[in-house]
mmCIF file of C-alpha atoms in Angstrom:
data_model
loop_
_atom_site.group_PDB
_atom_site.id
_atom_site.type_symbol
_atom_site.label_atom_id
_atom_site.label_comp_id
_atom_site.label_asym_id
_atom_site.label_seq_id
_atom_site.Cartn_x
_atom_site.Cartn_y
_atom_site.Cartn_z
ATOM 1 C CA MET A 15 16.938 5.904 14.600
ATOM 2 C CA ASN A 16 15.148 5.581 11.272
ATOM 3 C CA GLN A 17 17.350 6.141 8.268
ATOM 4 C CA SER A 18 16.496 7.513 4.857
ATOM 5 C CA LEU A 19 15.803 5.077 2.039
ATOM 6 C CA SER A 20 19.008 5.115 0.011
ATOM 7 C CA PRO A 21 18.349 4.965 -3.718
ATOM 8 C CA ASP A 22 20.871 3.755 -6.244
ATOM 9 C CA PHE A 23 21.523 6.133 -9.132
ATOM 10 C CA SER A 24 22.466 5.311 -12.691
ATOM 11 C CA ASN A 25 23.459 7.820 -15.346
ATOM 12 C CA LYS A 26 22.961 10.616 -12.792
ATOM 13 C CA SER A 27 19.184 10.379 -13.288
ATOM 14 C CA LEU A 28 16.598 10.797 -10.569
ATOM 15 C CA LYS A 29 15.688 7.131 -10.430
ATOM 16 C CA ILE A 30 15.324 4.686 -7.575
ATOM 17 C CA THR A 31 16.354 1.191 -8.563
ATOM 18 C CA SER A 32 15.473 -1.784 -6.419
ATOM 19 C CA PHE A 33 18.351 -3.412 -4.588
ATOM 20 C CA ASP A 34 19.670 -6.664 -5.988
ATOM 21 C CA LYS A 35 17.443 -9.574 -5.028
ATOM 22 C CA ASP A 36 20.542 -11.284 -3.653
ATOM 23 C CA SER A 37 21.580 -8.312 -1.513
ATOM 24 C CA GLU A 38 20.932 -7.926 2.201
ATOM 25 C CA HIS A 39 18.288 -5.267 1.571
ATOM 26 C CA LYS A 40 14.583 -6.049 1.283
ATOM 27 C CA ILE A 41 12.303 -3.191 0.257
ATOM 28 C CA GLY A 42 8.660 -3.121 1.322
ATOM 29 C CA LEU A 43 5.648 -1.144 0.146
ATOM 30 C CA VAL A 44 2.880 -0.470 2.696
ATOM 31 C CA LEU A 45 -0.585 0.691 1.607
ATOM 32 C CA ALA A 46 -3.012 2.040 4.204
ATOM 33 C CA GLY A 47 -6.777 1.584 4.180
ATOM 34 C CA GLY A 48 -9.422 4.212 3.523
ATOM 35 C CA GLY A 49 -12.110 3.012 1.096
ATOM 36 C CA ALA A 50 -12.493 5.149 -2.009
ATOM 37 C CA LYS A 51 -9.612 7.316 -0.818
ATOM 38 C CA GLY A 52 -7.415 4.476 -2.063
ATOM 39 C CA ALA A 53 -7.404 6.227 -5.455
ATOM 40 C CA TYR A 54 -4.769 8.472 -3.848
ATOM 41 C CA GLU A 55 -2.465 5.452 -3.613
ATOM 42 C CA ALA A 56 -2.901 4.741 -7.329
ATOM 43 C CA GLY A 57 -1.665 8.263 -8.097
ATOM 44 C CA ALA A 58 1.265 8.040 -5.691
ATOM 45 C CA LEU A 59 2.270 4.677 -7.136
ATOM 46 C CA ARG A 60 2.312 6.180 -10.628
ATOM 47 C CA TYR A 61 5.061 8.544 -9.528
ATOM 48 C CA LEU A 62 6.969 5.690 -7.872
ATOM 49 C CA ALA A 63 6.800 3.783 -11.157
ATOM 50 C CA GLU A 64 8.206 6.795 -13.010
ATOM 51 C CA ILE A 65 11.295 6.853 -10.788
ATOM 52 C CA ASN A 66 11.757 3.114 -11.286
ATOM 53 C CA PHE A 67 10.908 2.011 -7.741
ATOM 54 C CA ALA A 68 10.121 -1.665 -7.268
ATOM 55 C CA PRO A 69 9.305 -3.403 -3.948
ATOM 56 C CA HIS A 70 10.229 -6.909 -2.916
ATOM 57 C CA ALA A 71 7.142 -7.313 -0.698
ATOM 58 C CA ILE A 72 3.832 -5.530 -0.110
ATOM 59 C CA ALA A 73 1.520 -5.157 2.884
ATOM 60 C CA GLY A 74 -1.917 -3.564 2.802
ATOM 61 C CA THR A 75 -5.058 -3.005 4.805
ATOM 62 C CA SER A 76 -8.601 -2.694 3.424
ATOM 63 C CA ILE A 77 -8.458 -0.850 0.072
ATOM 64 C CA GLY A 78 -4.674 -0.955 0.457
ATOM 65 C CA ALA A 79 -4.912 -4.757 0.415
ATOM 66 C CA LEU A 80 -6.923 -4.667 -2.819
ATOM 67 C CA ASN A 81 -4.521 -2.175 -4.409
ATOM 68 C CA GLY A 82 -1.646 -4.331 -3.210
ATOM 69 C CA ALA A 83 -3.182 -7.437 -4.778
ATOM 70 C CA VAL A 84 -3.142 -5.794 -8.214
ATOM 71 C CA ILE A 85 0.439 -4.578 -7.751
ATOM 72 C CA ALA A 86 1.600 -7.991 -6.534
ATOM 73 C CA SER A 87 0.107 -9.729 -9.578
ATOM 74 C CA TYR A 88 2.581 -8.317 -12.116
ATOM 75 C CA PRO A 89 6.354 -8.870 -12.234
ATOM 76 C CA ASP A 90 6.819 -5.446 -13.845
ATOM 77 C CA PHE A 91 5.977 -2.675 -11.362
ATOM 78 C CA SER A 92 5.220 -0.093 -14.073
ATOM 79 C CA VAL A 93 2.754 -2.446 -15.772
ATOM 80 C CA ALA A 94 1.150 -3.213 -12.412
ATOM 81 C CA VAL A 95 0.662 0.474 -11.626
ATOM 82 C CA GLU A 96 -0.828 1.134 -15.047
ATOM 83 C CA GLN A 97 -3.306 -1.717 -14.557
ATOM 84 C CA LEU A 98 -4.209 -0.384 -11.108
ATOM 85 C CA ASN A 99 -4.951 3.063 -12.525
ATOM 86 C CA VAL A 100 -7.101 1.512 -15.265
ATOM 87 C CA LEU A 101 -9.039 -0.344 -12.564
ATOM 88 C CA TRP A 102 -9.663 2.868 -10.633
ATOM 89 C CA ASP A 103 -10.916 4.558 -13.784
ATOM 90 C CA LYS A 104 -13.297 1.640 -14.172
ATOM 91 C CA LEU A 105 -14.450 2.032 -10.572
ATOM 92 C CA GLY A 106 -15.258 5.646 -11.359
ATOM 93 C CA SER A 107 -17.298 4.808 -14.458
ATOM 94 C CA GLU A 108 -19.290 1.956 -12.932
ATOM 95 C CA LYS A 109 -21.574 1.990 -9.938
ATOM 96 C CA VAL A 110 -19.881 -0.373 -7.513
ATOM 97 C CA LEU A 111 -21.952 0.389 -4.414
ATOM 98 C CA HIS A 112 -25.439 -1.113 -4.474
ATOM 99 C CA LEU A 113 -27.638 -1.016 -1.391
ATOM 100 C CA ASN A 114 -29.029 -4.317 -0.233
ATOM 101 C CA PRO A 115 -32.813 -3.992 -0.771
ATOM 102 C CA GLY A 116 -34.830 -3.520 2.375
ATOM 103 C CA LYS A 117 -31.782 -2.974 4.557
ATOM 104 C CA THR A 118 -32.793 -0.783 7.501
ATOM 105 C CA GLY A 119 -30.590 -1.905 10.378
ATOM 106 C CA LEU A 120 -29.308 -5.122 11.916
ATOM 107 C CA ASP A 121 -31.676 -7.112 9.737
ATOM 108 C CA ARG A 122 -31.613 -10.841 10.415
ATOM 109 C CA ASP A 123 -31.431 -11.652 6.696
ATOM 110 C CA LYS A 124 -29.015 -8.895 5.654
ATOM 111 C CA VAL A 125 -25.549 -8.682 7.163
ATOM 112 C CA SER A 126 -24.338 -5.631 5.241
ATOM 113 C CA LEU A 127 -25.574 -2.310 3.967
ATOM 114 C CA PHE A 128 -24.124 -2.867 0.488
ATOM 115 C CA ASN A 129 -24.260 -5.793 -1.900
ATOM 116 C CA PRO A 130 -20.667 -7.125 -2.105
ATOM 117 C CA ASP A 131 -21.144 -8.767 -5.534
ATOM 118 C CA PRO A 132 -19.999 -5.809 -7.741
ATOM 119 C CA ILE A 133 -16.749 -5.353 -5.782
ATOM 120 C CA GLU A 134 -16.120 -9.092 -5.793
ATOM 121 C CA LYS A 135 -16.709 -9.270 -9.542
ATOM 122 C CA LEU A 136 -14.231 -6.462 -10.248
ATOM 123 C CA LEU A 137 -11.662 -8.036 -7.935
ATOM 124 C CA LYS A 138 -11.865 -11.351 -9.765
ATOM 125 C CA GLN A 139 -11.442 -9.569 -13.097
ATOM 126 C CA ALA A 140 -8.400 -7.637 -11.890
ATOM 127 C CA VAL A 141 -6.604 -10.259 -9.800
ATOM 128 C CA LYS A 142 -5.889 -13.789 -10.997
ATOM 129 C CA PRO A 143 -4.877 -16.290 -8.274
ATOM 130 C CA ALA A 144 -2.146 -17.913 -10.381
ATOM 131 C CA ALA A 145 -0.564 -14.518 -11.080
ATOM 132 C CA ILE A 146 -0.608 -13.425 -7.465
ATOM 133 C CA ARG A 147 0.854 -16.726 -6.245
ATOM 134 C CA SER A 148 3.821 -16.270 -8.563
ATOM 135 C CA GLY A 149 4.051 -12.536 -7.892
ATOM 136 C CA LYS A 150 5.414 -10.367 -5.115
ATOM 137 C CA GLU A 151 4.891 -11.413 -1.518
ATOM 138 C CA LEU A 152 1.657 -9.863 -0.224
ATOM 139 C CA TRP A 153 0.490 -9.576 3.386
ATOM 140 C CA VAL A 154 -2.914 -8.212 4.382
ATOM 141 C CA ALA A 155 -4.324 -7.142 7.729
ATOM 142 C CA VAL A 156 -7.674 -8.523 8.869
ATOM 143 C CA PHE A 157 -9.572 -8.095 12.125
ATOM 144 C CA PRO A 158 -11.238 -10.992 13.990
ATOM 145 C CA ALA A 159 -15.023 -10.862 14.183
ATOM 146 C CA LEU A 160 -17.406 -13.054 16.131
ATOM 147 C CA LYS A 161 -20.214 -14.861 14.379
ATOM 148 C CA ILE A 162 -22.756 -16.695 16.508
ATOM 149 C CA PRO A 163 -25.033 -19.145 14.643
ATOM 150 C CA GLY A 164 -28.544 -17.747 14.310
ATOM 151 C CA ILE A 165 -27.519 -14.241 15.415
ATOM 152 C CA ASN A 166 -26.361 -11.767 12.796
ATOM 153 C CA TYR A 167 -24.741 -9.350 15.228
ATOM 154 C CA ASP A 168 -21.250 -10.148 13.959
ATOM 155 C CA HIS A 169 -20.369 -6.534 13.076
ATOM 156 C CA LEU A 170 -21.479 -5.277 16.466
ATOM 157 C CA LEU A 171 -19.481 -7.990 18.188
ATOM 158 C CA GLY A 172 -16.510 -7.056 16.038
ATOM 159 C CA MET A 173 -16.723 -3.517 17.370
ATOM 160 C CA VAL A 174 -16.881 -4.909 20.907
ATOM 161 C CA ARG A 175 -13.574 -6.651 20.218
ATOM 162 C CA VAL A 176 -12.096 -3.294 19.136
ATOM 163 C CA LEU A 177 -13.109 -1.782 22.467
ATOM 164 C CA ALA A 178 -11.698 -4.849 24.236
ATOM 165 C CA GLY A 179 -8.297 -4.236 22.666
ATOM 166 C CA SER A 180 -8.145 -7.117 20.177
ATOM 167 C CA SER A 181 -5.448 -6.824 17.522
ATOM 168 C CA ALA A 182 -5.373 -7.365 13.789
ATOM 169 C CA LYS A 183 -3.942 -10.479 12.167
ATOM 170 C CA TRP A 184 -1.410 -10.472 9.334
ATOM 171 C CA LEU A 185 -2.028 -13.182 6.753
ATOM 172 C CA ARG A 186 0.040 -13.938 3.649
ATOM 173 C CA VAL A 187 -2.090 -14.134 0.515
ATOM 174 C CA GLN A 188 0.227 -16.642 -1.176
ATOM 175 C CA ASP A 189 -0.535 -19.128 1.605
ATOM 176 C CA CYS A 190 -4.104 -19.503 0.294
ATOM 177 C CA GLY A 191 -4.089 -22.693 -1.757
ATOM 178 C CA ASP A 192 -7.750 -22.366 -2.724
ATOM 179 C CA ASP A 193 -8.772 -19.625 -5.163
ATOM 180 C CA GLU A 194 -11.990 -18.725 -3.348
ATOM 181 C CA LEU A 195 -10.114 -18.580 -0.048
ATOM 182 C CA LEU A 196 -7.645 -16.148 -1.621
ATOM 183 C CA TYR A 197 -10.451 -13.850 -2.743
ATOM 184 C CA SER A 198 -12.175 -14.165 0.643
ATOM 185 C CA LEU A 199 -8.995 -13.057 2.403
ATOM 186 C CA LEU A 200 -8.664 -9.950 0.241
ATOM 187 C CA LEU A 201 -12.353 -9.113 0.667
ATOM 188 C CA ALA A 202 -12.144 -9.705 4.423
ATOM 189 C CA SER A 203 -9.448 -7.043 4.743
ATOM 190 C CA ALA A 204 -11.785 -4.564 3.014
ATOM 191 C CA ALA A 205 -14.998 -5.608 4.792
ATOM 192 C CA ILE A 206 -15.897 -2.285 6.407
ATOM 193 C CA PRO A 207 -18.181 -3.141 9.364
ATOM 194 C CA PHE A 208 -21.876 -2.791 8.543
ATOM 195 C CA ALA A 209 -21.070 -1.773 4.958
ATOM 196 C CA PHE A 210 -19.844 -5.210 3.785
ATOM 197 C CA PRO A 211 -20.211 -8.723 5.214
ATOM 198 C CA PRO A 212 -17.450 -10.478 7.164
ATOM 199 C CA ARG A 213 -15.564 -13.286 5.431
ATOM 200 C CA GLU A 214 -14.721 -16.752 6.679
ATOM 201 C CA ILE A 215 -11.048 -17.771 6.588
ATOM 202 C CA ASN A 216 -10.210 -21.277 7.788
ATOM 203 C CA GLY A 217 -13.231 -21.435 10.068
ATOM 204 C CA LYS A 218 -12.800 -17.939 11.543
ATOM 205 C CA TYR A 219 -14.553 -14.704 10.559
ATOM 206 C CA TYR A 220 -12.752 -11.468 9.776
ATOM 207 C CA VAL A 221 -13.610 -7.870 8.877
ATOM 208 C CA ASP A 222 -11.712 -4.735 7.861
ATOM 209 C CA GLY A 223 -8.131 -4.857 9.103
ATOM 210 C CA ALA A 224 -8.169 -1.087 9.648
ATOM 211 C CA LEU A 225 -9.953 -1.726 12.952
ATOM 212 C CA GLY A 226 -6.696 -3.077 14.350
ATOM 213 C CA ASP A 227 -3.839 -2.055 12.047
ATOM 214 C CA ASN A 228 -4.314 0.407 9.217
ATOM 215 C CA VAL A 229 -0.580 0.625 8.419
ATOM 216 C CA PRO A 230 0.710 -2.980 8.537
ATOM 217 C CA LEU A 231 4.440 -2.356 8.287
ATOM 218 C CA GLY A 232 4.813 -4.838 11.138
ATOM 219 C CA ALA A 233 3.944 -7.672 8.766
ATOM 220 C CA LEU A 234 6.944 -6.810 6.586
ATOM 221 C CA SER A 235 9.202 -5.967 9.511
ATOM 222 C CA LYS A 236 8.913 -9.473 10.901
ATOM 223 C CA GLU A 237 9.741 -10.834 7.436
ATOM 224 C CA GLY A 238 13.023 -8.963 7.339
ATOM 225 C CA CYS A 239 12.217 -5.816 5.342
ATOM 226 C CA THR A 240 15.029 -3.325 5.884
ATOM 227 C CA HIS A 241 13.523 -0.431 3.901
ATOM 228 C CA ALA A 242 9.933 0.634 3.247
ATOM 229 C CA ILE A 243 7.808 3.250 1.566
ATOM 230 C CA VAL A 244 4.506 3.815 3.392
ATOM 231 C CA ILE A 245 1.579 5.519 1.658
ATOM 232 C CA HIS A 246 -0.924 6.963 4.124
ATOM 233 C CA LEU A 247 -4.494 8.078 3.468
ATOM 234 C CA GLU A 248 -4.553 10.471 6.414
ATOM 235 C CA ASN A 249 -2.316 13.480 7.004
ATOM 236 C CA ALA A 250 -2.391 12.791 10.734
ATOM 237 C CA GLY A 251 -2.700 9.564 12.634
ATOM 238 C CA THR A 252 -1.681 7.479 15.598
ATOM 239 C CA TRP A 253 0.829 5.384 13.625
ATOM 240 C CA ASN A 254 4.352 5.989 14.872
ATOM 241 C CA ARG A 255 7.365 5.270 12.685
ATOM 242 C CA ASP A 256 9.522 5.135 15.814
ATOM 243 C CA ASP A 257 7.922 1.760 16.529
ATOM 244 C CA PHE A 258 10.166 0.434 13.737
ATOM 245 C CA PRO A 259 13.701 1.502 14.675
ATOM 246 C CA GLU A 260 15.332 -1.150 12.477
ATOM 247 C CA GLN A 261 13.645 -0.044 9.248
ATOM 248 C CA ALA A 262 14.576 2.849 6.965
ATOM 249 C CA ILE A 263 11.201 4.419 6.190
ATOM 250 C CA ILE A 264 9.898 7.017 3.769
ATOM 251 C CA GLU A 265 6.322 8.153 4.380
ATOM 252 C CA ILE A 266 4.063 9.666 1.729
ATOM 253 C CA ARG A 267 1.256 11.573 3.444
ATOM 254 C CA PRO A 268 -1.538 13.733 2.009
ATOM 255 C CA THR A 269 -0.652 17.411 2.127
ATOM 256 C CA GLN A 270 -4.342 18.139 2.608
ATOM 257 C CA SER A 271 -7.238 16.210 4.075
ATOM 258 C CA LEU A 272 -8.681 13.572 1.761
ATOM 259 C CA ASN A 273 -12.102 13.951 3.376
ATOM 260 C CA LYS A 274 -14.734 15.811 1.385
ATOM 261 C CA ASN A 275 -15.837 17.676 4.489
ATOM 262 C CA GLN A 276 -14.408 17.992 7.968
ATOM 263 C CA ALA A 277 -17.305 16.588 9.978
ATOM 264 C CA LEU A 278 -15.648 14.358 12.554
ATOM 265 C CA ILE A 279 -17.141 11.011 11.481
ATOM 266 C CA ALA A 280 -19.501 11.759 8.589
ATOM 267 C CA GLY A 281 -16.752 13.413 6.555
ATOM 268 C CA ASP A 282 -14.582 10.324 6.703
ATOM 269 C CA ILE A 283 -17.415 7.889 5.973
ATOM 270 C CA THR A 284 -18.755 9.795 2.963
ATOM 271 C CA SER A 285 -15.236 10.128 1.554
ATOM 272 C CA MET A 286 -14.591 6.403 1.971
ATOM 273 C CA LEU A 287 -17.723 5.630 -0.057
ATOM 274 C CA ASP A 288 -17.375 8.236 -2.833
ATOM 275 C CA PHE A 289 -16.299 6.288 -5.929
ATOM 276 C CA SER A 290 -17.371 9.015 -8.357
ATOM 277 C CA SER A 291 -15.205 9.525 -11.437
ATOM 278 C CA GLU A 292 -14.481 13.159 -10.569
ATOM 279 C CA ARG A 293 -13.426 12.329 -7.010
ATOM 280 C CA ILE A 294 -11.186 9.460 -8.107
ATOM 281 C CA SER A 295 -9.469 11.709 -10.651
ATOM 282 C CA GLN A 296 -8.843 14.353 -7.971
ATOM 283 C CA LEU A 297 -7.395 11.835 -5.530
ATOM 284 C CA LYS A 298 -5.118 10.230 -8.119
ATOM 285 C CA LYS A 299 -3.753 13.647 -9.080
ATOM 286 C CA LEU A 300 -3.156 14.605 -5.451
ATOM 287 C CA GLY A 301 -1.427 11.288 -4.734
ATOM 288 C CA TYR A 302 0.954 11.806 -7.642
ATOM 289 C CA GLN A 303 1.727 15.382 -6.575
ATOM 290 C CA ASP A 304 2.320 14.442 -2.927
ATOM 291 C CA ALA A 305 4.591 11.528 -3.834
ATOM 292 C CA LYS A 306 6.647 13.837 -6.029
ATOM 293 C CA TYR A 307 6.677 16.524 -3.338
ATOM 294 C CA CYS A 308 7.947 14.000 -0.796
ATOM 295 C CA LEU A 309 10.491 12.118 -2.874
ATOM 296 C CA GLU A 310 11.947 14.666 -5.301
ATOM 297 C CA PRO A 311 14.002 16.526 -2.661
ATOM 298 C CA ILE A 312 15.366 13.201 -1.395
ATOM 299 C CA LEU A 313 16.315 12.133 -4.898
ATOM 300 C CA LYS A 314 18.007 15.451 -5.612
ATOM 301 C CA SER A 315 19.979 15.208 -2.368
ATOM 302 C CA PHE A 316 21.233 11.762 -3.264
ATOM 303 C CA THR A 317 22.053 12.920 -6.782
ATOM 304 C CA SER A 318 24.227 15.696 -5.345
ATOM 305 C CA LEU A 319 25.969 13.226 -3.036
ATOM 306 C CA SER A 320 26.469 10.822 -5.918
ATOM 307 C CA GLU A 321 28.030 13.548 -8.058
ATOM 308 C CA LEU A 322 30.345 14.595 -5.207
ATOM 309 C CA ARG A 323 31.456 11.000 -4.724
ATOM 310 C CA LEU A 324 32.030 10.651 -8.462
ATOM 311 C CA GLN A 325 34.224 13.776 -8.532
ATOM 312 C CA ASP A 326 36.075 12.521 -5.464
ATOM 313 C CA ASP A 327 36.736 9.173 -7.177
ATOM 314 C CA ILE A 328 38.001 10.932 -10.313
ATOM 315 C CA LEU A 329 40.334 13.127 -8.279
ATOM 316 C CA ARG A 330 41.624 10.128 -6.306
ATOM 317 C CA ASN A 331 42.276 8.135 -9.491
ATOM 318 C CA GLN A 332 44.112 11.032 -11.109
ATOM 319 C CA THR A 333 46.239 11.483 -8.000
ATOM 320 C CA GLU A 334 47.145 7.789 -7.969
ATOM 321 C CA GLU A 335 48.099 7.956 -11.672
ATOM 322 C CA LEU A 336 50.354 10.948 -11.035
ATOM 323 C CA GLN A 337 52.025 9.126 -8.160
ATOM 324 C CA ARG A 338 52.759 6.142 -10.419
ATOM 325 C CA ASP A 339 54.351 8.332 -13.145
ATOM 326 C CA ASP A 340 58.147 8.382 -13.336
ATOM 327 C CA PRO A 341 59.649 11.579 -12.020
ATOM 328 C CA VAL A 342 60.701 14.157 -14.600
ATOM 329 C CA TRP A 343 64.471 15.033 -14.440
#
């Protein structure tokens, strides 16, 4: 059975402190994919920073991988979260989605609907390879795509692999010795089929990891994570926490749909591509509120337990002192 994530309290404050790095506990942070809806994660992470949470390892898919790369680049979690929120504000003030000119379909000379250069430029400004290699362990999910020389049907063939039951791959970013390979891995995880081009990693092509694993807790589970906080970008989904009986898991889920409209497919796609300043601000606010809504009752419960244990310890100590006193004649 999954357990609750047990925070450690100091000075009776509502703060989660990371377990000692030498302890048996290893805390993970898992960030789901969802395009522009990833601004929600930035808001949720701001609340986590306020209560002094700090993960030992991070796993992310798609936009969760890019958010995770920023977080993993800084030793101080609060600084990392602040930098991530600054980046999202920048995404809202700059036009990051540019259509490839003349793109009308599976064009032989164009392999994606959008020009990937603006996103790649921002990523390279926000994430420095040296910092991420010396930072927190980061795993990203990518999905295998086929690329046949002379035929640019790689996205379509990637979708065929989805229908055939192929699974995502978990790759550790710190294993990339080459800087360009590191960036390619992060961009591969966020390469939404048709929207962005696949990326080559060690001779193989990959696209958006969300096609096979949008909540890659498994990557951290196999590395020994005992506790995890998972931030979802859907308030319903097929992911099942019972698949991880050995991990203590807290899930932060949206209390309302993050889609701008409820059209079955169009609503999700338009929401994933809406990087407008107003929308990003709304999502960040909602993420913060939902994280607080989810975690505050847990923190208060543990505070009450901590206070009861403290009173019990005081009473026990006083009793022992009385027993050691000489009897009064």
